[in-house]
Short mmCIF file of C-alpha atoms and ligand atoms in Angstrom, two decimals:
data_model
loop_
_atom_site.label_atom_id
_atom_site.label_comp_id
_atom_site.label_asym_id
_atom_site.label_seq_id
_atom_site.Cartn_x
_atom_site.Cartn_y
_atom_site.Cartn_z
CA MET A 1 16.77 18.29 15.30
CA THR A 2 17.65 15.00 13.63
CA SER A 3 15.83 14.44 10.38
CA VAL A 4 14.39 10.92 10.13
CA GLY A 5 12.63 9.23 7.27
CA ILE A 6 12.86 6.70 4.46
CA ASP A 7 16.38 6.26 3.19
CA ALA A 8 15.66 3.64 0.52
CA ILE A 9 12.88 1.43 -0.84
CA GLU A 10 12.85 -1.86 -2.71
CA ILE A 11 9.89 -3.97 -3.77
CA ARG A 12 9.34 -7.60 -4.59
CA THR A 13 6.32 -8.61 -6.59
CA GLY A 14 4.83 -12.09 -6.75
CA LYS A 15 6.26 -13.59 -9.95
CA LEU A 16 2.95 -14.48 -11.63
CA PHE A 17 0.28 -12.21 -13.04
CA LEU A 18 -3.37 -12.51 -13.99
CA ASP A 19 -4.87 -10.28 -16.66
CA LEU A 20 -8.09 -9.01 -15.09
CA PRO A 21 -10.06 -7.54 -18.02
CA ASN A 22 -9.00 -10.19 -20.56
CA THR A 23 -8.69 -13.41 -18.52
CA PHE A 24 -10.58 -12.99 -15.23
CA ALA A 25 -13.60 -10.88 -16.31
CA PRO A 26 -14.75 -13.13 -19.21
CA VAL A 27 -14.75 -16.27 -17.01
CA LYS A 28 -16.71 -14.37 -14.36
CA GLY A 29 -19.15 -13.15 -17.02
CA GLU A 30 -18.26 -9.53 -16.27
CA ASP A 31 -17.65 -6.52 -18.48
CA PRO A 32 -13.86 -5.93 -18.73
CA GLU A 33 -14.54 -2.22 -18.22
CA LYS A 34 -15.60 -2.92 -14.65
CA TYR A 35 -11.87 -3.54 -14.13
CA THR A 36 -10.26 -0.93 -16.37
CA LYS A 37 -12.74 1.91 -15.86
CA GLY A 38 -14.50 1.01 -12.59
CA LEU A 39 -11.89 -0.48 -10.28
CA GLY A 40 -8.92 0.85 -12.28
CA LEU A 41 -7.11 -2.52 -12.31
CA TYR A 42 -5.37 -4.22 -15.24
CA THR A 43 -3.28 -7.05 -13.82
CA SER A 44 -2.68 -8.48 -10.37
CA SER A 45 0.41 -10.21 -8.99
CA PHE A 46 0.33 -13.71 -7.51
CA PRO A 47 3.06 -15.68 -5.73
CA ASP A 48 4.52 -18.73 -7.44
CA VAL A 49 4.47 -22.07 -5.60
CA TYR A 50 7.76 -21.37 -3.79
CA GLU A 51 6.95 -17.75 -2.86
CA ASP A 52 5.20 -16.43 0.24
CA ILE A 53 5.29 -13.43 2.58
CA VAL A 54 8.70 -14.48 3.92
CA THR A 55 10.41 -15.01 0.56
CA MET A 56 8.99 -11.79 -0.90
CA GLY A 57 9.97 -9.82 2.21
CA ALA A 58 13.44 -11.36 2.43
CA ASN A 59 14.09 -10.88 -1.30
CA ALA A 60 13.07 -7.21 -1.12
CA ALA A 61 15.21 -6.72 2.01
CA LYS A 62 18.22 -8.38 0.40
CA SER A 63 17.98 -6.15 -2.69
CA LEU A 64 17.83 -3.15 -0.39
CA MET A 65 20.77 -4.23 1.78
CA ASP A 66 22.91 -5.10 -1.24
CA ARG A 67 22.15 -1.83 -2.98
CA LYS A 68 22.90 0.25 0.11
CA GLY A 69 26.01 -1.82 0.99
CA LEU A 70 24.59 -2.80 4.41
CA GLU A 71 25.63 -5.63 6.71
CA PRO A 72 23.40 -7.11 9.45
CA GLU A 73 25.19 -5.10 12.18
CA ASP A 74 24.01 -1.85 10.51
CA ILE A 75 20.40 -2.82 11.29
CA GLY A 76 19.09 -2.43 14.86
CA ARG A 77 15.47 -3.27 14.21
CA ILE A 78 13.43 -5.42 11.82
CA ASP A 79 9.71 -4.75 11.83
CA VAL A 80 7.40 -6.71 9.60
CA ALA A 81 3.90 -5.48 8.87
CA THR A 82 1.57 -8.12 7.53
CA GLU A 83 -1.97 -9.40 7.75
CA SER A 84 -1.04 -12.69 6.08
CA ALA A 85 0.99 -14.20 8.93
CA PHE A 86 0.84 -17.96 9.45
CA ASP A 87 1.91 -18.07 13.11
CA ASN A 88 0.30 -16.48 16.17
CA SER A 89 3.53 -16.46 18.14
CA LYS A 90 6.74 -16.45 16.09
CA PRO A 91 6.93 -13.25 14.06
CA VAL A 92 7.64 -13.20 10.33
CA SER A 93 10.62 -10.91 11.03
CA THR A 94 12.46 -13.84 12.66
CA TYR A 95 11.99 -15.91 9.51
CA ILE A 96 13.18 -13.04 7.33
CA ALA A 97 16.22 -12.44 9.55
CA GLY A 98 16.97 -16.18 9.36
CA CYS A 99 16.85 -16.03 5.57
CA LEU A 100 19.16 -13.01 5.41
CA GLU A 101 21.61 -14.63 7.83
CA GLN A 102 22.05 -17.45 5.29
CA VAL A 103 23.66 -15.01 2.86
CA TYR A 104 25.46 -12.40 5.00
CA ASP A 105 28.47 -13.01 7.23
CA GLY A 106 27.08 -11.23 10.30
CA ASP A 107 23.80 -11.78 12.16
CA PHE A 108 20.85 -9.85 13.57
CA ARG A 109 21.31 -11.15 17.11
CA HIS A 110 21.17 -7.64 18.60
CA ALA A 111 18.34 -6.33 16.46
CA ASN A 112 14.84 -5.91 17.91
CA LYS A 113 12.34 -7.85 15.80
CA GLY A 114 8.58 -7.65 15.77
CA GLU A 115 5.40 -7.91 13.80
CA ARG A 116 2.76 -5.24 13.49
CA LYS A 117 -0.91 -5.89 12.91
CA PHE A 118 -3.62 -3.43 12.05
CA ALA A 119 -4.83 -4.47 8.61
CA CYS A 120 -3.22 -2.37 5.85
CA ILE A 121 -2.16 0.51 8.09
CA ALA A 122 0.39 -1.68 9.92
CA GLY A 123 3.06 -0.81 7.33
CA THR A 124 2.80 2.87 8.20
CA GLN A 125 2.61 2.07 11.92
CA SER A 126 5.91 0.18 11.56
CA LEU A 127 7.43 3.28 9.95
CA ASP A 128 6.21 5.22 12.99
CA ASP A 129 7.78 2.74 15.38
CA ALA A 130 11.11 3.00 13.59
CA TYR A 131 10.87 6.79 13.43
CA ASN A 132 10.14 7.03 17.17
CA TRP A 133 12.96 4.60 18.05
CA ILE A 134 15.46 6.72 16.14
CA LYS A 135 14.07 10.04 17.45
CA ALA A 136 14.30 8.69 21.00
CA GLY A 137 18.02 8.11 20.43
CA ARG A 138 17.81 4.38 21.12
CA ASN A 139 19.18 3.24 17.77
CA ARG A 140 22.94 3.42 18.52
CA GLY A 141 23.56 4.82 15.04
CA ARG A 142 21.82 1.88 13.41
CA ALA A 143 18.97 1.94 10.89
CA ALA A 144 15.62 0.09 10.93
CA LEU A 145 14.37 -2.29 8.31
CA VAL A 146 10.60 -2.09 7.80
CA ILE A 147 9.07 -4.76 5.61
CA ALA A 148 5.43 -4.70 4.54
CA THR A 149 4.56 -8.06 2.99
CA ASP A 150 1.25 -9.67 2.09
CA THR A 151 -0.54 -12.17 -0.07
CA ALA A 152 -3.89 -10.41 -0.38
CA LEU A 153 -6.13 -13.33 -1.29
CA TYR A 154 -9.90 -13.53 -0.87
CA GLU A 155 -12.23 -16.51 -0.79
CA ARG A 156 -13.00 -17.58 -4.34
CA GLY A 157 -16.26 -16.00 -5.45
CA ASP A 158 -15.96 -13.12 -2.95
CA PRO A 159 -16.27 -9.70 -4.68
CA GLY A 160 -12.85 -8.90 -3.19
CA GLU A 161 -11.33 -11.52 -5.53
CA ALA A 162 -11.16 -8.77 -8.14
CA THR A 163 -8.71 -6.76 -6.05
CA GLN A 164 -6.18 -9.44 -5.02
CA GLY A 165 -2.40 -9.03 -5.16
CA ALA A 166 0.86 -10.18 -3.62
CA GLY A 167 4.11 -8.39 -2.92
CA ALA A 168 6.48 -6.88 -0.41
CA VAL A 169 7.97 -3.44 0.16
CA ALA A 170 11.21 -3.11 2.13
CA MET A 171 12.12 0.32 3.52
CA LEU A 172 15.23 1.49 5.32
CA ILE A 173 14.44 4.07 8.01
CA ASP A 174 17.39 6.17 9.06
CA GLU A 175 18.71 9.54 10.18
CA ASP A 176 19.40 12.04 7.36
CA PRO A 177 17.37 9.94 4.92
CA ASP A 178 18.11 9.95 1.19
CA LEU A 179 14.49 9.77 0.02
CA VAL A 180 11.88 11.47 2.22
CA GLU A 181 11.80 12.98 5.70
CA LEU A 182 8.63 12.26 7.72
CA SER A 183 6.75 15.10 9.41
CA THR A 184 6.38 15.12 13.19
CA GLU A 185 2.76 16.18 12.68
CA GLN A 186 0.27 13.43 12.02
CA GLY A 187 -3.49 12.97 12.23
CA TYR A 188 -5.64 9.94 13.05
CA GLY A 189 -9.22 8.84 12.39
CA SER A 190 -9.86 5.62 14.30
CA MET A 191 -13.00 3.70 15.27
CA ASP A 192 -14.06 0.16 16.14
CA GLU A 193 -15.53 -1.03 12.80
CA THR A 194 -16.56 -4.39 11.38
CA ASP A 195 -15.86 -3.88 7.67
CA PHE A 196 -13.03 -6.33 6.94
CA LEU A 197 -11.58 -8.85 9.38
CA LYS A 198 -9.99 -12.29 9.60
CA PRO A 199 -11.09 -13.83 12.92
CA ASN A 200 -8.57 -16.69 12.99
CA GLN A 201 -9.19 -17.43 9.34
CA GLN A 202 -6.95 -16.99 6.31
CA PHE A 203 -9.37 -15.24 3.96
CA PRO A 204 -11.16 -12.09 5.09
CA SER A 205 -14.83 -11.62 5.90
CA VAL A 206 -15.61 -8.43 4.00
CA ASP A 207 -18.47 -6.01 3.73
CA GLY A 208 -17.09 -4.38 0.59
CA LYS A 209 -19.44 -1.44 0.22
CA ARG A 210 -19.27 -0.61 3.92
CA SER A 211 -15.47 -0.85 3.85
CA MET A 212 -15.41 1.90 1.24
CA GLN A 213 -17.59 4.20 3.35
CA VAL A 214 -15.48 3.53 6.42
CA TYR A 215 -12.28 4.25 4.45
CA LEU A 216 -13.62 7.66 3.42
CA ALA A 217 -15.01 8.56 6.85
CA ARG A 218 -11.80 7.69 8.74
CA MET A 219 -9.65 9.40 6.09
CA ARG A 220 -11.64 12.63 6.46
CA GLU A 221 -11.25 12.51 10.26
CA ALA A 222 -7.52 11.88 9.92
CA LEU A 223 -7.18 14.89 7.62
CA GLU A 224 -9.05 17.12 10.09
CA ASP A 225 -6.90 15.81 12.92
CA TYR A 226 -3.74 16.43 10.87
CA GLU A 227 -4.90 20.00 10.16
CA SER A 228 -5.48 20.57 13.86
CA VAL A 229 -1.70 20.24 14.39
CA ALA A 230 -0.20 21.21 11.03
CA GLY A 231 -2.62 23.96 9.99
CA ARG A 232 -5.05 24.03 7.08
CA THR A 233 -4.10 22.17 3.93
CA HIS A 234 -4.52 23.52 0.40
CA PRO A 235 -4.54 21.50 -2.86
CA ALA A 236 -1.44 23.41 -4.03
CA ASP A 237 0.60 22.44 -0.95
CA PHE A 238 1.44 18.92 -2.08
CA GLU A 239 3.16 17.65 -5.20
CA TYR A 240 1.60 14.20 -4.73
CA ILE A 241 -0.90 12.63 -2.35
CA PRO A 242 -0.32 8.87 -2.14
CA PHE A 243 -3.26 7.04 -0.53
CA HIS A 244 -3.68 3.46 0.56
CA THR A 245 -4.79 1.88 -2.73
CA PRO A 246 -6.91 -1.29 -2.38
CA PHE A 247 -7.79 -0.52 -6.01
CA PRO A 248 -7.39 2.79 -7.90
CA GLY A 249 -11.17 3.47 -7.99
CA MET A 250 -11.08 3.84 -4.19
CA VAL A 251 -8.41 6.51 -4.49
CA ARG A 252 -10.52 8.41 -7.03
CA LYS A 253 -13.22 8.70 -4.36
CA ALA A 254 -10.78 9.69 -1.60
CA ALA A 255 -9.12 12.29 -3.83
CA LEU A 256 -12.40 14.02 -4.67
CA LEU A 257 -13.32 14.19 -0.99
CA GLY A 258 -9.87 15.52 -0.13
CA PHE A 259 -9.98 18.19 -2.83
CA ARG A 260 -13.39 19.40 -1.68
CA HIS A 261 -12.17 19.61 1.90
CA MET A 262 -8.90 21.36 1.06
CA SER A 263 -10.49 23.87 -1.33
CA ARG A 264 -13.28 24.96 1.01
CA ASP A 265 -13.08 28.71 1.81
CA THR A 266 -10.22 29.17 -0.65
CA GLU A 267 -9.87 31.03 -3.94
CA ILE A 268 -10.56 27.67 -5.67
CA GLU A 269 -14.07 27.53 -4.21
CA ASP A 270 -14.58 31.18 -5.29
CA GLU A 271 -13.35 30.51 -8.82
CA LEU A 272 -15.64 27.48 -9.18
CA ALA A 273 -18.71 29.23 -7.73
CA ASP A 274 -19.99 30.53 -11.10
CA GLU A 275 -19.73 27.10 -12.68
CA ILE A 276 -20.98 24.75 -9.93
CA GLY A 277 -22.09 26.98 -7.02
CA ARG A 278 -20.52 27.14 -3.56
CA GLN A 279 -19.95 24.14 -1.34
CA PRO A 280 -23.05 23.24 0.69
CA ARG A 281 -22.79 24.28 4.40
CA GLU A 282 -24.45 22.12 7.02
CA ALA A 283 -26.04 25.15 8.70
CA ASP A 284 -28.06 25.87 5.55
CA PHE A 285 -29.92 22.54 5.66
CA GLU A 286 -32.74 21.36 7.88
CA THR A 287 -31.77 17.70 7.89
CA TRP A 288 -28.49 15.82 7.63
CA ASP A 289 -29.90 13.80 4.70
CA ASP A 290 -30.63 16.98 2.73
CA TYR A 291 -27.13 18.24 3.45
CA GLU A 292 -25.59 14.93 2.34
CA GLU A 293 -27.60 14.91 -0.86
CA ALA A 294 -26.42 18.44 -1.63
CA ILE A 295 -22.82 17.42 -0.97
CA ARG A 296 -23.18 14.46 -3.35
CA GLY A 297 -24.53 16.78 -6.05
CA TYR A 298 -21.67 19.23 -5.51
CA MET A 299 -19.09 16.42 -5.71
CA ASP A 300 -20.60 15.11 -8.95
CA ASP A 301 -20.21 18.57 -10.44
CA LEU A 302 -16.78 19.15 -8.90
CA LYS A 303 -15.28 16.07 -10.52
CA THR A 304 -16.13 17.38 -14.00
CA THR A 305 -14.40 20.76 -13.52
CA GLU A 306 -11.13 21.56 -15.24
CA GLN A 307 -9.52 22.64 -11.96
CA TYR A 308 -10.26 19.30 -10.33
CA ARG A 309 -9.30 17.23 -13.40
CA ASP A 310 -5.96 19.05 -13.75
CA TRP A 311 -5.18 18.62 -10.06
CA TYR A 312 -6.17 14.93 -10.14
CA ASP A 313 -4.02 14.23 -13.22
CA ARG A 314 -1.00 15.95 -11.66
CA VAL A 315 -1.24 15.02 -7.97
CA ILE A 316 -3.15 11.71 -7.79
CA ASP A 317 -2.96 9.83 -11.08
CA PRO A 318 0.82 9.14 -10.87
CA THR A 319 0.30 7.45 -7.48
CA ILE A 320 -1.91 4.64 -8.83
CA ASP A 321 0.20 3.42 -11.76
CA ILE A 322 1.95 0.54 -9.99
CA SER A 323 -1.19 -0.51 -8.10
CA SER A 324 -3.18 -0.76 -11.31
CA ARG A 325 -0.66 -3.41 -12.41
CA VAL A 326 -0.22 -5.39 -9.17
CA GLY A 327 -3.50 -5.17 -7.20
CA ASN A 328 -3.78 -4.71 -3.45
CA TRP A 329 -0.60 -5.38 -1.47
CA TYR A 330 -2.38 -4.55 1.81
CA THR A 331 0.35 -3.25 4.16
CA GLY A 332 2.63 -2.32 1.25
CA SER A 333 -0.05 -0.60 -0.80
CA VAL A 334 0.38 3.02 0.32
CA HIS A 335 4.14 2.59 0.03
CA ILE A 336 3.92 1.54 -3.61
CA ALA A 337 1.66 4.57 -4.17
CA ARG A 338 4.47 6.86 -2.95
CA LEU A 339 7.00 4.96 -5.04
CA SER A 340 4.75 5.11 -8.10
CA ALA A 341 4.51 8.91 -7.89
CA LEU A 342 8.23 9.46 -7.35
CA LYS A 343 9.07 7.05 -10.17
CA ILE A 344 6.84 8.99 -12.57
CA ALA A 345 8.35 12.29 -11.34
CA ALA A 346 11.80 10.89 -12.17
CA GLU A 347 10.68 9.76 -15.63
CA GLU A 348 9.21 13.19 -16.34
CA GLY A 349 12.38 14.94 -15.17
CA LYS A 350 10.47 16.78 -12.43
CA GLU A 351 12.55 18.46 -9.74
CA MET A 352 11.22 17.12 -6.46
CA ALA A 353 13.83 18.14 -3.88
CA GLY A 354 12.13 20.04 -1.04
CA LYS A 355 8.64 19.26 -2.37
CA LYS A 356 5.95 17.92 -0.05
CA LEU A 357 3.86 14.77 -0.16
CA LEU A 358 0.75 14.15 1.93
CA VAL A 359 0.46 10.44 2.71
CA GLY A 360 -2.93 8.89 3.57
CA SER A 361 -2.73 5.39 5.06
CA TYR A 362 -5.69 3.21 5.96
CA GLY A 363 -6.40 -0.10 7.61
CA SER A 364 -9.76 -1.78 7.98
CA GLY A 365 -11.09 -2.29 11.45
CA ALA A 366 -10.55 0.75 11.14
CA GLN A 367 -7.97 3.53 11.19
CA ALA A 368 -6.61 6.19 8.86
CA GLU A 369 -3.42 8.18 9.39
CA ILE A 370 -2.16 11.25 7.57
CA HIS A 371 1.30 12.77 7.68
CA ALA A 372 3.46 14.86 5.36
CA GLU A 373 6.83 14.00 3.85
CA THR A 374 9.57 16.22 2.42
CA VAL A 375 11.44 14.89 -0.59
CA GLN A 376 15.22 14.96 -0.06
CA ASP A 377 17.95 16.30 -2.38
CA THR A 378 19.21 12.78 -3.17
CA TRP A 379 15.75 11.40 -4.07
CA LEU A 380 16.50 10.90 -7.77
CA ASP A 381 19.46 8.55 -7.26
CA GLU A 382 17.33 6.48 -4.89
CA ILE A 383 14.35 6.23 -7.21
CA ASP A 384 16.47 5.55 -10.31
CA ALA A 385 18.02 2.60 -8.47
CA VAL A 386 14.71 0.87 -7.64
CA ASP A 387 13.89 -1.92 -10.02
CA VAL A 388 10.14 -1.82 -10.68
CA ASP A 389 9.60 -2.11 -14.43
CA SER A 390 11.76 -5.16 -15.06
CA GLN A 391 10.19 -7.00 -12.11
CA LEU A 392 6.70 -6.30 -13.41
CA GLU A 393 7.60 -7.09 -17.02
CA ASP A 394 9.35 -10.35 -16.06
CA ARG A 395 6.26 -11.77 -14.38
CA THR A 396 4.77 -14.90 -15.95
CA GLU A 397 1.19 -14.72 -17.13
CA ILE A 398 -1.24 -17.35 -15.82
CA THR A 399 -4.51 -18.64 -17.24
CA PHE A 400 -7.70 -18.74 -15.21
CA ASP A 401 -7.16 -22.47 -14.48
CA ASP A 402 -3.59 -21.73 -13.32
CA TYR A 403 -4.98 -18.96 -11.13
CA GLU A 404 -7.31 -21.40 -9.39
CA LEU A 405 -4.43 -23.82 -8.83
CA ILE A 406 -2.16 -21.15 -7.40
CA HIS A 407 -4.97 -19.89 -5.17
CA ASP A 408 -5.32 -23.46 -3.83
CA VAL A 409 -1.54 -23.80 -3.34
CA HIS A 410 -1.60 -20.75 -1.05
CA ASN A 411 -4.79 -21.82 0.73
CA HIS A 412 -3.67 -23.03 4.17
CA GLU A 413 -6.57 -25.50 4.32
CA LYS A 414 -5.57 -27.34 1.15
CA GLU A 415 -2.66 -29.56 0.34
CA ILE A 416 -2.02 -29.87 -3.35
CA GLU A 417 1.09 -30.53 -5.41
CA VAL A 418 1.57 -28.11 -8.28
CA GLU A 419 4.63 -27.66 -10.50
CA GLU A 420 6.23 -24.26 -10.17
CA PHE A 421 5.52 -21.89 -13.06
CA THR A 422 8.92 -20.16 -12.97
CA GLN A 423 12.48 -21.14 -12.16
CA PRO A 424 13.93 -19.54 -9.00
CA GLU A 425 17.26 -17.82 -9.44
CA GLY A 426 19.26 -15.73 -6.96
CA GLU A 427 16.44 -15.64 -4.38
CA PHE A 428 15.00 -17.10 -1.19
CA VAL A 429 12.46 -19.89 -1.70
CA PHE A 430 10.06 -21.81 0.53
CA THR A 431 11.15 -25.46 0.76
CA GLY A 432 8.57 -27.09 3.06
CA TRP A 433 7.77 -27.65 6.73
CA GLY A 434 10.06 -28.69 9.56
CA ARG A 435 9.67 -30.88 12.66
CA MET A 436 7.61 -28.34 14.62
CA ASN A 437 5.54 -27.27 11.65
CA GLU A 438 7.81 -24.29 11.07
CA ARG A 439 8.25 -23.08 7.51
CA ARG A 440 11.68 -23.58 5.96
CA TYR A 441 13.56 -21.48 3.44
CA GLU A 442 16.75 -21.53 1.48
CA TYR A 443 18.64 -19.27 -0.87
CA VAL A 444 18.85 -20.56 -4.44
CA GLU A 445 21.88 -19.29 -6.42
P1 HMG B 1 -18.17 -5.24 -6.82
O1 HMG B 1 -19.57 -5.46 -6.39
O2 HMG B 1 -17.47 -6.39 -7.42
O3 HMG B 1 -18.03 -4.12 -7.90
O4 HMG B 1 -17.38 -4.73 -5.55
P2 HMG B 1 -19.04 -2.95 -8.31
O5 HMG B 1 -20.20 -3.51 -9.02
O6 HMG B 1 -19.29 -2.05 -7.12
O7 HMG B 1 -18.13 -2.20 -9.36
C1 HMG B 1 -16.97 -1.56 -8.97
C2 HMG B 1 -16.90 -0.20 -9.68
O8 HMG B 1 -16.83 -0.45 -11.07
C3 HMG B 1 -18.15 0.66 -9.45
O9 HMG B 1 -17.70 2.01 -9.44
C4 HMG B 1 -18.98 0.40 -10.69
O10 HMG B 1 -19.87 1.46 -11.03
C5 HMG B 1 -17.89 0.27 -11.73
P3 HMG B 1 -18.34 3.07 -8.41
O11 HMG B 1 -19.79 3.10 -8.69
O12 HMG B 1 -18.03 2.54 -7.02
O13 HMG B 1 -17.61 4.33 -8.71
N1 HMG B 1 -18.30 -0.53 -12.90
C6 HMG B 1 -18.08 -0.17 -14.17
N2 HMG B 1 -17.50 0.92 -14.70
C7 HMG B 1 -17.45 1.00 -16.07
N3 HMG B 1 -17.92 0.04 -16.90
C8 HMG B 1 -18.52 -1.06 -16.40
C9 HMG B 1 -18.61 -1.20 -14.97
N4 HMG B 1 -19.11 -2.15 -14.17
C10 HMG B 1 -18.92 -1.73 -12.89
N5 HMG B 1 -19.00 -1.99 -17.22
C11 HMG B 1 -15.64 -3.98 -4.16
C12 HMG B 1 -16.29 -3.88 -5.54
C13 HMG B 1 -14.52 -2.98 -4.05
C14 HMG B 1 -16.70 -3.68 -3.07
C15 HMG B 1 -15.12 -5.44 -3.97
O14 HMG B 1 -14.11 -5.69 -4.91
C16 HMG B 1 -14.58 -5.72 -2.58
O15 HMG B 1 -15.30 -6.12 -1.68
N6 HMG B 1 -13.22 -5.53 -2.37
C17 HMG B 1 -12.57 -5.80 -1.10
C18 HMG B 1 -12.78 -4.69 -0.11
C19 HMG B 1 -12.07 -3.42 -0.53
O16 HMG B 1 -11.14 -3.41 -1.31
N7 HMG B 1 -12.48 -2.30 0.10
C20 HMG B 1 -11.84 -1.02 -0.13
C21 HMG B 1 -11.88 -0.11 1.10
S1 HMG B 1 -11.34 -0.97 2.57
C22 HMG B 1 -9.61 -1.03 2.40
O17 HMG B 1 -9.05 -0.37 1.60
C23 HMG B 1 -8.91 -1.97 3.32
C24 HMG B 1 -8.34 -3.22 2.67
O18 HMG B 1 -7.20 -2.90 1.91
C25 HMG B 1 -8.01 -4.24 3.76
C26 HMG B 1 -7.13 -3.81 4.90
O19 HMG B 1 -7.09 -2.68 5.39
O20 HMG B 1 -6.48 -4.73 5.40
C27 HMG B 1 -9.34 -3.88 1.76
#
């Protein structure tokens, strides 16, 4: 059987950053600890005047192609996942291919291009599409380029404003991958929900609290569905569990739920019984409300136990490091969670070859998906080559007033002229609109 998975990853962050506890919170009259302790966010990335989903996606893809020594004819498919698209017909992948064709000799004339939409889970769905295309033997030896790119902006004053971010993740999907192999088994939790949507509008309508409940409910269903094909999961099975990370506090909730589920009827539940009792069973309660209240009590106790804390620090905490510094990247978010964990494993000198990850993706609207991944022997070379720290460190800090300006620059309803904050160098930039209202790009040396 051919092994298929992620061969390489590159990211591109928006080049500006806003300090949430020190710049944003004071202007909003909020306690900085809401950000650091509550949401788990320190800074968020924003795109400069000349950046957008196309430039970030094309810049990430170019880094990836250059690093892997690829030419356009090596790529048979370009899938872009985004919920920030600006055109209902022409896909962002055509713009990105057009950018890349400015700098490579060949072209992507024979590559299949598309755009995937299902809120944040579209990035993982694009991975699936590429995986299936290769498994079906339709790829003619070529690889797929999957690009998850978003400017996650909310209406000013919306509670979601706290969780904004902007960036792209480019992934090469190929046979005999160098980074991780994807499992055939996967589980879904999917339901028609009205928690976060953009009905022909740029900024989302959000029911924040409901969106968190829906995230947890669909994630639990996806885990049960995954177990129905892959067998029961146990907390010790996975080295890391990267989740979709709208903000790290959301992942803390998902992790606790996951640990409770995975440790039920195991020696972990037995060991914890003296300290916090056994997990409540539905059959022992007269009403659903009583059962739920008992579950909440058990979870409150569970999160204080040493077993849970140790597991969380080892398996979950490394996945949220990058997110805490860039905010929500929507479709790219779960993919930076994986990268964050593997980057920390590399820094700690951990041997990861053959180890398993459990990946939990989510998109509002709503759907969760869970699959496993096996880390490949060559993982370390791949992760060492990804440039994350310098990109994050090189970002330019903006004041609150600058933030409002940059938010207006990227607001499709507004037309304002603002000087760029940084100088483009060796990258694709947005240069303005063409005759048919198309967006135009060029490569700046
Ligand atoms: P909010 O009302 O601004 O914040 O909304 P809050 O008052 O609920 O505080 C947030 C947390 O900080 C709470 O923690 C507070 O207790 C804590 P929790 O109780 O939930 O554990 N807190 C503090 N902690 C310590 N010291 C303090 C302090 N103050 C408060 N002083 C909300 C937060 C997330 C709802 C809002 O930002 C929002 O609407 N965000 C957008 C929606 C979202 O991100 N939803 C997540 C799930 S849906 C999803 O992931 C999909 C998505 O990515 C879109 C897609 O799929 O396309 C969004």
